[in-house]
């Protein structure tokens, strides 16, 4: 009896054509990617600049122009390029006359779903936070996002006291979010009932960022007041 | 209608109805459920995926005779990833708000099985024109699927359509519709509707045939 005939197998592709094809495809794809990057770069940068301006103008409504700065352990410098390690990036808003309207800085703290990132405005004259906006949040729609629309919660930020102590080394009073209806001091935030975790994230974000940033810039406000 | 035109139309319609990626093949469920919280997100994701589908399928088809079968999957993934990167830059250039709303799901288009499936099962075997037409049909079908979910979820979950308020301030939104379970509810509803529709069509075709037999 004859053995069953095995079907002829396709000849294996030699190594060199495989490498050549992969190299060709990689080079072609590389060209397309670099072309797309170069072609979109200026529009992306412009979009980022507009988004930043909008965010700062939203928390500092009287500002008409922005200055970007780094706060390092050694002082304050005008920002350029990436933020150096250990430095904090912040923004100064200037009004029509070029007067300092306030400082805007980012803060972040863990919320219910993820980190709640905010941009808040601090005004040196009153040493208070006068507003905040969301940079990124994945909080529950209809619950966590009340922080942007709840009138009672937003009333906390008409003039939330964020004052430095006498030697300007830390905040005089920690910014703290308290249960709804129990606010007794101007540095406390009255939480939204039912959205306490997100409310706390806002308070902690402001507190942590202020504790890190304000002592660094307190001695350099005159430098910041002179618009670059 | 010439035979070529009829064939091209058939290629295009395949993805819209007979093999709709969302409602028939149930492919690409990750973006289907995740980004369809609003109609604009759904439309943008659909258009982005269609662009990647058409461009990838065109290039796969053009290279079909030079790509050895042993390295074809690696090649397809590199090609798909390239066009996803292009879309990523394009969306950043168009709108940062949209880019943030779509989040990581733009990059995850790379692993959308609709695209790799088309490249492997269709584009690698046919000339560029039918490959592009078929891919465009699949992309439009996918976009229709996403929009079907996005519109329902936005209307009930937010009381708006493309950001325009429909019911005024007194409307109490069904928040669950914009939460993950809402995606499953709405998808289930649409699948049920399409199954009912298909069955009804089958029934209407079967009735005259049976009637003829009895007569």
Short mmCIF file of C-alpha atoms in Angstrom, two decimals:
data_model
loop_
_atom_site.label_atom_id
_atom_site.label_comp_id
_atom_site.label_asym_id
_atom_site.label_seq_id
_atom_site.Cartn_x
_atom_site.Cartn_y
_atom_site.Cartn_z
CA UNK A 1 0.00 0.00 0.00
CA UNK A 2 1.32 3.45 -0.96
CA UNK A 3 1.85 6.16 1.72
CA UNK A 4 -0.61 9.10 1.42
CA UNK A 5 0.83 11.93 -0.65
CA UNK A 6 1.74 15.01 1.41
CA UNK A 7 0.78 18.35 -0.13
CA UNK A 8 3.80 20.32 -1.39
CA UNK A 9 4.73 22.99 1.16
CA UNK A 10 5.29 26.56 -0.03
CA UNK A 11 8.97 27.45 -0.29
CA UNK A 12 10.19 29.46 2.73
CA UNK A 13 11.02 33.12 2.02
CA UNK A 14 14.77 33.80 2.33
CA UNK A 15 15.84 36.02 5.22
CA UNK A 16 17.17 38.93 3.14
CA UNK A 17 13.89 39.75 1.31
CA UNK A 18 12.04 39.67 4.64
CA UNK A 19 14.47 42.12 6.23
CA UNK A 20 14.47 44.25 3.09
CA UNK A 21 10.68 44.46 3.05
CA UNK A 22 10.43 45.30 6.73
CA UNK A 23 13.15 47.95 6.31
CA UNK A 24 11.35 49.46 3.33
CA UNK A 25 8.01 49.57 5.14
CA UNK A 26 9.62 51.02 8.28
CA UNK A 27 11.39 53.74 6.25
CA UNK A 28 8.18 54.62 4.40
CA UNK A 29 6.16 54.75 7.64
CA UNK A 30 8.91 56.79 9.29
CA UNK A 31 8.71 59.35 6.51
CA UNK A 32 4.92 59.60 6.84
CA UNK A 33 5.11 60.04 10.64
CA UNK A 34 7.86 62.68 10.52
CA UNK A 35 5.98 64.51 7.74
CA UNK A 36 2.77 64.52 9.79
CA UNK A 37 4.63 65.70 12.90
CA UNK A 38 6.37 68.55 11.09
CA UNK A 39 3.19 69.51 9.26
CA UNK A 40 1.07 69.70 12.40
CA UNK A 41 3.66 71.07 14.86
CA UNK A 42 2.90 74.78 14.52
CA UNK A 43 -0.89 74.22 14.70
CA UNK A 44 -0.52 71.99 17.80
CA UNK A 45 1.70 74.55 19.55
CA UNK A 46 -0.74 77.34 18.70
CA UNK A 47 -3.64 75.25 20.04
CA UNK A 48 -1.75 74.59 23.28
CA UNK A 49 -0.99 78.30 23.68
CA UNK A 50 -4.63 79.24 23.11
CA UNK A 51 -5.82 76.52 25.54
CA UNK A 52 -3.40 77.77 28.21
CA UNK A 53 -4.45 81.40 27.72
CA UNK A 54 -8.12 80.46 27.92
CA UNK A 55 -7.56 78.48 31.13
CA UNK A 56 -5.62 81.32 32.79
CA UNK A 57 -8.03 84.04 31.62
CA UNK A 58 -10.92 81.97 32.98
CA UNK A 59 -9.50 81.93 36.51
CA UNK A 60 -8.08 85.47 36.25
CA UNK A 61 -10.86 87.33 34.38
CA UNK A 62 -9.13 90.72 34.55
CA UNK A 63 -5.92 89.41 32.96
CA UNK A 64 -5.20 90.37 29.35
CA UNK A 65 -1.73 88.85 28.97
CA UNK A 66 0.28 86.05 30.54
CA UNK A 67 3.83 85.52 31.71
CA UNK A 68 5.20 82.01 32.33
CA UNK A 69 7.67 81.39 35.12
CA UNK A 70 9.54 78.62 36.93
CA UNK A 71 9.79 78.66 40.71
CA UNK A 72 12.90 76.82 41.82
CA UNK A 73 14.60 76.48 45.18
CA UNK A 74 16.86 79.40 44.18
CA UNK A 75 14.18 81.82 43.02
CA UNK A 76 11.95 82.63 40.08
CA UNK A 77 12.94 82.62 36.40
CA UNK A 78 11.06 83.31 33.18
CA UNK A 79 9.98 79.94 31.75
CA UNK A 80 11.39 78.58 28.52
CA UNK A 81 11.12 75.01 27.26
CA UNK A 82 10.44 72.02 29.48
CA UNK A 83 10.04 72.42 33.25
CA UNK A 84 13.39 71.58 34.92
CA UNK A 85 13.44 68.84 37.57
CA UNK A 86 12.28 70.19 40.94
CA UNK A 87 10.90 73.41 39.48
CA UNK A 88 7.24 74.44 39.51
CA UNK A 89 5.72 76.10 36.46
CA UNK A 90 3.25 78.90 37.15
CA UNK A 91 1.61 81.73 35.25
CA UNK A 92 1.25 85.40 36.07
CA UNK A 93 -1.74 87.25 34.60
CA UNK A 94 -1.42 90.97 33.81
CA UNK A 95 -4.28 93.40 33.26
CA UNK A 96 -4.60 96.02 30.51
CA UNK A 97 -2.17 98.36 32.27
CA UNK A 98 0.40 95.60 32.74
CA UNK A 99 -0.33 95.34 36.47
CA UNK A 100 -0.18 91.91 38.08
CA UNK A 101 -3.75 90.57 38.29
CA UNK A 102 -2.81 87.32 39.97
CA UNK A 103 -0.90 84.05 39.83
CA UNK A 104 -2.31 80.89 38.27
CA UNK A 105 -0.89 77.49 39.19
CA UNK A 106 -1.81 73.87 38.76
CA UNK A 107 -2.83 71.63 41.62
CA UNK A 108 -3.85 67.97 41.69
CA UNK A 109 -5.22 65.48 44.20
CA UNK A 110 -6.87 62.08 44.10
CA UNK A 111 -10.61 62.29 43.56
CA UNK A 112 -13.22 59.53 43.31
CA UNK A 113 -12.22 58.08 39.91
CA UNK A 114 -8.79 59.52 39.24
CA UNK A 115 -6.68 62.58 39.95
CA UNK A 116 -8.56 65.87 39.70
CA UNK A 117 -6.24 68.44 38.10
CA UNK A 118 -7.17 72.08 38.56
CA UNK A 119 -5.77 75.51 37.73
CA UNK A 120 -6.38 78.01 40.51
CA UNK A 121 -5.84 81.74 40.80
CA UNK A 122 -4.00 83.28 43.77
CA UNK A 123 -4.02 87.04 44.25
CA UNK A 124 -1.02 88.40 46.23
CA UNK A 125 -2.80 91.57 47.40
CA UNK A 126 -5.48 89.67 49.35
CA UNK A 127 -3.40 86.48 49.73
CA UNK A 128 -6.42 84.53 48.65
CA UNK A 129 -7.59 82.12 46.00
CA UNK A 130 -10.25 83.74 43.81
CA UNK A 131 -11.21 80.95 41.44
CA UNK A 132 -10.35 77.65 39.88
CA UNK A 133 -10.94 75.74 36.66
CA UNK A 134 -10.61 72.09 35.70
CA UNK A 135 -7.60 70.93 33.73
CA UNK A 136 -8.53 67.22 33.75
CA UNK A 137 -11.08 65.18 35.64
CA UNK A 138 -12.72 61.76 35.25
CA UNK A 139 -15.17 62.24 38.11
CA UNK A 140 -18.70 60.83 37.86
CA UNK A 141 -20.87 62.96 35.56
CA UNK A 142 -23.74 64.55 37.43
CA UNK A 143 -22.00 64.14 40.82
CA UNK A 144 -18.29 65.01 40.78
CA UNK A 145 -18.66 67.61 38.06
CA UNK A 146 -20.91 69.69 40.36
CA UNK A 147 -17.70 71.39 41.55
CA UNK A 148 -17.93 73.59 38.45
CA UNK A 149 -21.60 74.57 38.74
CA UNK A 150 -22.69 74.36 42.39
CA UNK A 151 -23.21 77.98 43.44
CA UNK A 152 -22.60 77.35 47.15
CA UNK A 153 -19.35 75.52 46.41
CA UNK A 154 -18.13 78.22 44.03
CA UNK A 155 -18.91 80.83 46.71
CA UNK A 156 -15.97 79.37 48.69
CA UNK A 157 -13.63 80.82 46.09
CA UNK A 158 -14.73 84.43 46.20
CA UNK A 159 -11.80 84.99 48.57
CA UNK A 160 -10.49 81.73 50.02
CA UNK A 161 -7.75 82.71 52.45
CA UNK A 162 -4.39 81.21 51.43
CA UNK A 163 -2.01 83.28 53.52
CA UNK A 164 1.67 82.69 54.21
CA UNK A 165 2.94 82.67 57.80
CA UNK A 166 5.15 85.46 59.14
CA UNK A 167 8.47 84.00 58.00
CA UNK A 168 6.88 83.08 54.65
CA UNK A 169 8.02 79.47 54.89
CA UNK A 170 4.57 77.83 54.75
CA UNK A 171 0.87 78.59 54.77
CA UNK A 172 -0.41 80.19 57.95
CA UNK A 173 -3.45 77.89 57.84
CA UNK A 174 -3.86 74.70 55.87
CA UNK A 175 -6.61 74.89 53.24
CA UNK A 176 -9.09 72.26 54.27
CA UNK A 177 -12.38 70.99 52.88
CA UNK A 178 -14.97 70.47 55.60
CA UNK A 179 -18.35 68.73 55.61
CA UNK A 180 -21.21 70.63 54.04
CA UNK A 181 -22.53 73.28 56.42
CA UNK A 182 -19.64 73.16 58.92
CA UNK A 183 -17.35 75.88 57.51
CA UNK A 184 -16.20 78.26 60.25
CA UNK A 185 -12.96 79.83 58.95
CA UNK A 186 -12.06 81.72 55.73
CA UNK A 187 -9.43 79.10 54.80
CA UNK A 188 -11.97 76.27 54.87
CA UNK A 189 -13.95 74.98 51.89
CA UNK A 190 -17.56 73.96 52.40
CA UNK A 191 -17.91 70.62 50.56
CA UNK A 192 -20.79 69.73 48.24
CA UNK A 193 -23.14 67.29 49.92
CA UNK A 194 -22.92 64.04 47.91
CA UNK A 195 -19.67 65.02 46.18
CA UNK A 196 -17.41 65.26 49.23
CA UNK A 197 -14.49 63.30 47.74
CA UNK A 198 -14.23 65.55 44.68
CA UNK A 199 -14.63 68.65 46.88
CA UNK A 200 -11.79 67.40 49.08
CA UNK A 201 -9.63 66.80 46.00
CA UNK A 202 -10.06 70.47 45.04
CA UNK A 203 -9.10 71.63 48.55
CA UNK A 204 -6.11 69.29 48.79
CA UNK A 205 -4.95 70.25 45.31
CA UNK A 206 -4.97 73.95 46.22
CA UNK A 207 -3.35 73.32 49.60
CA UNK A 208 -0.52 71.09 48.32
CA UNK A 209 0.28 73.31 45.35
CA UNK A 210 0.19 76.48 47.49
CA UNK A 211 2.41 74.92 50.17
CA UNK A 212 4.99 74.08 47.48
CA UNK A 213 4.75 77.22 45.34
CA UNK A 214 3.94 80.25 47.49
CA UNK A 215 6.98 80.12 49.85
CA UNK A 216 9.21 80.00 46.74
CA UNK A 217 7.68 83.06 45.06
CA UNK A 218 6.89 85.15 48.16
CA UNK A 219 10.26 86.92 48.09
CA UNK A 220 10.17 87.46 44.32
CA UNK A 221 6.81 89.14 43.80
CA UNK A 222 8.49 92.38 42.69
CA UNK A 223 10.28 90.45 39.95
CA UNK A 224 6.98 88.90 38.84
CA UNK A 225 5.16 92.27 38.95
CA UNK A 226 7.57 93.57 36.26
CA UNK A 227 6.02 91.99 33.20
CA UNK A 228 8.75 90.28 31.11
CA UNK B 1 -25.54 50.35 -13.96
CA UNK B 2 -22.31 48.75 -15.27
CA UNK B 3 -20.99 45.60 -13.66
CA UNK B 4 -17.96 47.43 -12.19
CA UNK B 5 -20.11 50.10 -10.58
CA UNK B 6 -22.47 47.50 -9.15
CA UNK B 7 -19.49 45.56 -7.76
CA UNK B 8 -18.00 48.71 -6.20
CA UNK B 9 -21.34 49.58 -4.61
CA UNK B 10 -21.60 46.05 -3.27
CA UNK B 11 -18.08 46.34 -1.79
CA UNK B 12 -19.04 49.63 -0.14
CA UNK B 13 -22.37 48.44 1.22
CA UNK B 14 -20.83 45.32 2.76
CA UNK B 15 -19.52 47.22 5.77
CA UNK B 16 -22.57 49.41 6.15
CA UNK B 17 -25.18 46.67 6.35
CA UNK B 18 -24.29 42.99 5.76
CA UNK B 19 -21.06 43.05 7.78
CA UNK B 20 -21.52 46.18 9.88
CA UNK B 21 -18.54 46.12 12.32
CA UNK B 22 -20.63 47.17 15.33
CA UNK B 23 -24.07 45.61 14.87
CA UNK B 24 -23.24 42.46 12.88
CA UNK B 25 -19.61 41.52 13.58
CA UNK B 26 -19.46 43.13 17.06
CA UNK B 27 -15.87 44.26 16.45
CA UNK B 28 -14.12 47.31 17.94
CA UNK B 29 -16.28 47.21 21.06
CA UNK B 30 -13.69 49.05 23.18
CA UNK B 31 -14.12 52.49 21.52
CA UNK B 32 -17.78 51.72 20.78
CA UNK B 33 -18.59 51.56 24.48
CA UNK B 34 -16.00 53.99 25.82
CA UNK B 35 -16.10 57.12 23.67
CA UNK B 36 -19.77 57.25 22.72
CA UNK B 37 -20.82 59.47 25.64
CA UNK B 38 -21.57 62.20 23.11
CA UNK B 39 -22.40 62.38 19.42
CA UNK B 40 -19.39 64.57 18.58
CA UNK B 41 -17.00 62.10 20.25
CA UNK B 42 -18.63 59.23 18.37
CA UNK B 43 -18.46 61.05 15.03
CA UNK B 44 -14.82 62.08 15.56
CA UNK B 45 -13.76 58.58 16.54
CA UNK B 46 -15.64 57.17 13.53
CA UNK B 47 -13.99 59.60 11.12
CA UNK B 48 -10.54 58.96 12.64
CA UNK B 49 -11.00 55.19 12.35
CA UNK B 50 -12.28 55.52 8.78
CA UNK B 51 -9.21 57.54 7.81
CA UNK B 52 -6.88 54.93 9.33
CA UNK B 53 -8.87 52.10 7.69
CA UNK B 54 -8.80 53.60 4.19
CA UNK B 55 -5.13 54.67 4.27
CA UNK B 56 -3.92 51.40 5.84
CA UNK B 57 -5.91 49.24 3.44
CA UNK B 58 -4.64 51.24 0.46
CA UNK B 59 -1.00 50.80 1.51
CA UNK B 60 -1.47 47.12 2.41
CA UNK B 61 -3.02 46.52 -0.99
CA UNK B 62 -0.24 48.40 -2.80
CA UNK B 63 2.40 46.34 -0.97
CA UNK B 64 0.55 43.01 -1.17
CA UNK B 65 2.92 41.53 -3.78
CA UNK B 66 6.14 42.50 -2.01
CA UNK B 67 5.31 41.63 1.61
CA UNK B 68 6.33 38.03 2.46
CA UNK B 69 3.58 36.18 4.33
CA UNK B 70 5.92 35.45 7.27
CA UNK B 71 6.18 39.15 8.16
CA UNK B 72 2.78 40.36 7.00
CA UNK B 73 1.20 40.89 10.45
CA UNK B 74 4.21 42.91 11.65
CA UNK B 75 4.02 44.96 8.47
CA UNK B 76 0.29 45.62 8.81
CA UNK B 77 0.66 46.70 12.44
CA UNK B 78 3.45 49.14 11.53
CA UNK B 79 1.33 50.58 8.71
CA UNK B 80 -1.76 50.91 10.93
CA UNK B 81 0.29 52.48 13.77
CA UNK B 82 1.69 55.01 11.29
CA UNK B 83 -1.71 56.26 10.23
CA UNK B 84 -2.95 56.28 13.83
CA UNK B 85 0.01 58.55 14.66
CA UNK B 86 -0.96 60.81 11.76
CA UNK B 87 -4.55 60.97 13.09
CA UNK B 88 -3.25 61.65 16.59
CA UNK B 89 -1.30 64.70 15.37
CA UNK B 90 -4.19 65.82 13.17
CA UNK B 91 -6.71 65.79 16.05
CA UNK B 92 -4.25 67.69 18.28
CA UNK B 93 -3.92 70.28 15.52
CA UNK B 94 -7.70 70.55 15.04
CA UNK B 95 -8.93 70.62 18.65
CA UNK B 96 -7.19 69.93 21.95
CA UNK B 97 -10.57 69.66 23.69
CA UNK B 98 -11.58 66.84 21.35
CA UNK B 99 -8.15 65.25 21.75
CA UNK B 100 -8.58 65.19 25.54
CA UNK B 101 -12.16 63.89 25.26
CA UNK B 102 -11.10 60.94 23.11
CA UNK B 103 -8.06 60.33 25.33
CA UNK B 104 -6.15 57.08 24.93
CA UNK B 105 -8.77 55.70 22.54
CA UNK B 106 -7.10 57.51 19.65
CA UNK B 107 -3.89 55.54 20.18
CA UNK B 108 -5.92 52.38 20.77
CA UNK B 109 -7.19 52.54 17.17
CA UNK B 110 -3.96 50.61 16.43
CA UNK B 111 -5.45 47.51 18.03
CA UNK B 112 -8.96 47.94 16.63
CA UNK B 113 -9.60 44.51 15.11
CA UNK B 114 -11.79 46.00 12.37
CA UNK B 115 -8.67 47.47 10.76
CA UNK B 116 -6.30 44.53 11.13
CA UNK B 117 -9.14 42.21 10.08
CA UNK B 118 -9.75 44.19 6.87
CA UNK B 119 -6.02 44.32 6.09
CA UNK B 120 -5.56 40.58 6.54
CA UNK B 121 -8.85 39.27 5.14
CA UNK B 122 -9.45 41.68 2.26
CA UNK B 123 -6.89 44.34 1.33
CA UNK B 124 -3.94 41.94 1.14
CA UNK B 125 -5.77 39.98 -1.55
CA UNK B 126 -7.32 42.64 -3.80
CA UNK B 127 -6.16 45.66 -5.89
CA UNK B 128 -6.10 49.14 -4.31
CA UNK B 129 -9.47 50.44 -5.55
CA UNK B 130 -11.70 47.66 -4.18
CA UNK B 131 -9.57 47.62 -1.01
CA UNK B 132 -10.23 51.33 -0.47
CA UNK B 133 -13.92 51.10 -1.31
CA UNK B 134 -14.41 48.18 1.05
CA UNK B 135 -12.45 49.95 3.80
CA UNK B 136 -14.48 53.14 3.32
CA UNK B 137 -17.71 51.14 3.63
CA UNK B 138 -16.46 49.51 6.81
CA UNK B 139 -15.41 52.90 8.19
CA UNK B 140 -18.77 54.49 7.39
CA UNK B 141 -20.54 51.45 8.92
CA UNK B 142 -18.40 51.78 12.05
CA UNK B 143 -19.13 55.53 12.22
CA UNK B 144 -22.86 54.89 11.87
CA UNK B 145 -22.63 52.35 14.71
CA UNK B 146 -20.80 54.79 16.99
CA UNK B 147 -23.18 57.64 16.12
CA UNK B 148 -26.21 55.44 16.86
CA UNK B 149 -24.87 54.92 20.37
CA UNK B 150 -23.51 58.44 20.84
CA UNK B 151 -26.72 60.25 19.91
CA UNK B 152 -28.94 58.15 22.19
CA UNK B 153 -26.50 58.40 25.11
CA UNK B 154 -26.07 62.16 24.73
CA UNK B 155 -29.79 62.87 24.31
CA UNK B 156 -30.83 60.92 27.41
CA UNK B 157 -27.66 61.34 29.47
CA UNK B 158 -27.19 65.05 28.92
CA UNK B 159 -30.35 66.38 27.26
CA UNK B 160 -28.32 67.66 24.31
CA UNK B 161 -27.39 66.64 20.77
CA UNK B 162 -24.03 67.81 19.41
CA UNK B 163 -23.99 70.13 22.43
CA UNK B 164 -27.33 71.78 21.57
CA UNK B 165 -29.86 71.66 24.42
CA UNK B 166 -33.02 69.78 23.44
CA UNK B 167 -35.23 69.85 26.51
CA UNK B 168 -34.39 73.04 28.39
CA UNK B 169 -33.16 73.45 31.95
CA UNK B 170 -35.99 71.48 33.55
CA UNK B 171 -34.74 68.22 32.01
CA UNK B 172 -33.29 65.79 34.54
CA UNK B 173 -30.58 63.83 32.68
CA UNK B 174 -30.38 60.04 32.99
CA UNK B 175 -26.80 60.10 34.22
CA UNK B 176 -26.45 56.34 33.82
CA UNK B 177 -26.54 56.79 30.05
CA UNK B 178 -23.16 58.54 30.05
CA UNK B 179 -21.69 56.05 32.53
CA UNK B 180 -20.20 52.71 31.36
CA UNK B 181 -23.42 50.69 32.02
CA UNK B 182 -25.31 53.10 29.74
CA UNK B 183 -23.03 52.04 26.87
CA UNK B 184 -24.01 48.40 27.36
CA UNK B 185 -27.73 49.24 27.69
CA UNK B 186 -27.80 51.27 24.49
CA UNK B 187 -25.67 48.77 22.55
CA UNK B 188 -27.97 45.97 23.74
CA UNK B 189 -30.99 48.00 22.63
CA UNK B 190 -29.57 48.61 19.16
CA UNK B 191 -28.52 44.95 18.74
CA UNK B 192 -32.03 43.89 19.72
CA UNK B 193 -33.50 46.33 17.19
CA UNK B 194 -31.26 45.10 14.36
CA UNK B 195 -31.96 41.44 15.20
CA UNK B 196 -35.71 42.18 15.13
CA UNK B 197 -35.35 44.10 11.85
CA UNK B 198 -33.33 41.29 10.21
CA UNK B 199 -35.87 38.70 11.35
CA UNK B 200 -38.75 40.80 10.05
CA UNK B 201 -37.03 41.13 6.67
CA UNK B 202 -36.46 37.39 6.52
CA UNK B 203 -40.10 36.81 7.42
CA UNK B 204 -41.38 39.15 4.70
CA UNK B 205 -39.24 37.31 2.14
CA UNK B 206 -40.38 33.87 3.33
CA UNK B 207 -44.16 34.58 3.31
CA UNK B 208 -44.69 34.90 -0.50
CA UNK B 209 -42.59 31.76 -1.13
CA UNK B 210 -44.69 29.75 1.36
CA UNK B 211 -47.88 31.21 -0.06
CA UNK B 212 -46.86 30.11 -3.56
CA UNK B 213 -46.21 26.54 -2.33
CA UNK B 214 -49.62 26.31 -0.68
CA UNK B 215 -51.30 27.66 -3.74
#
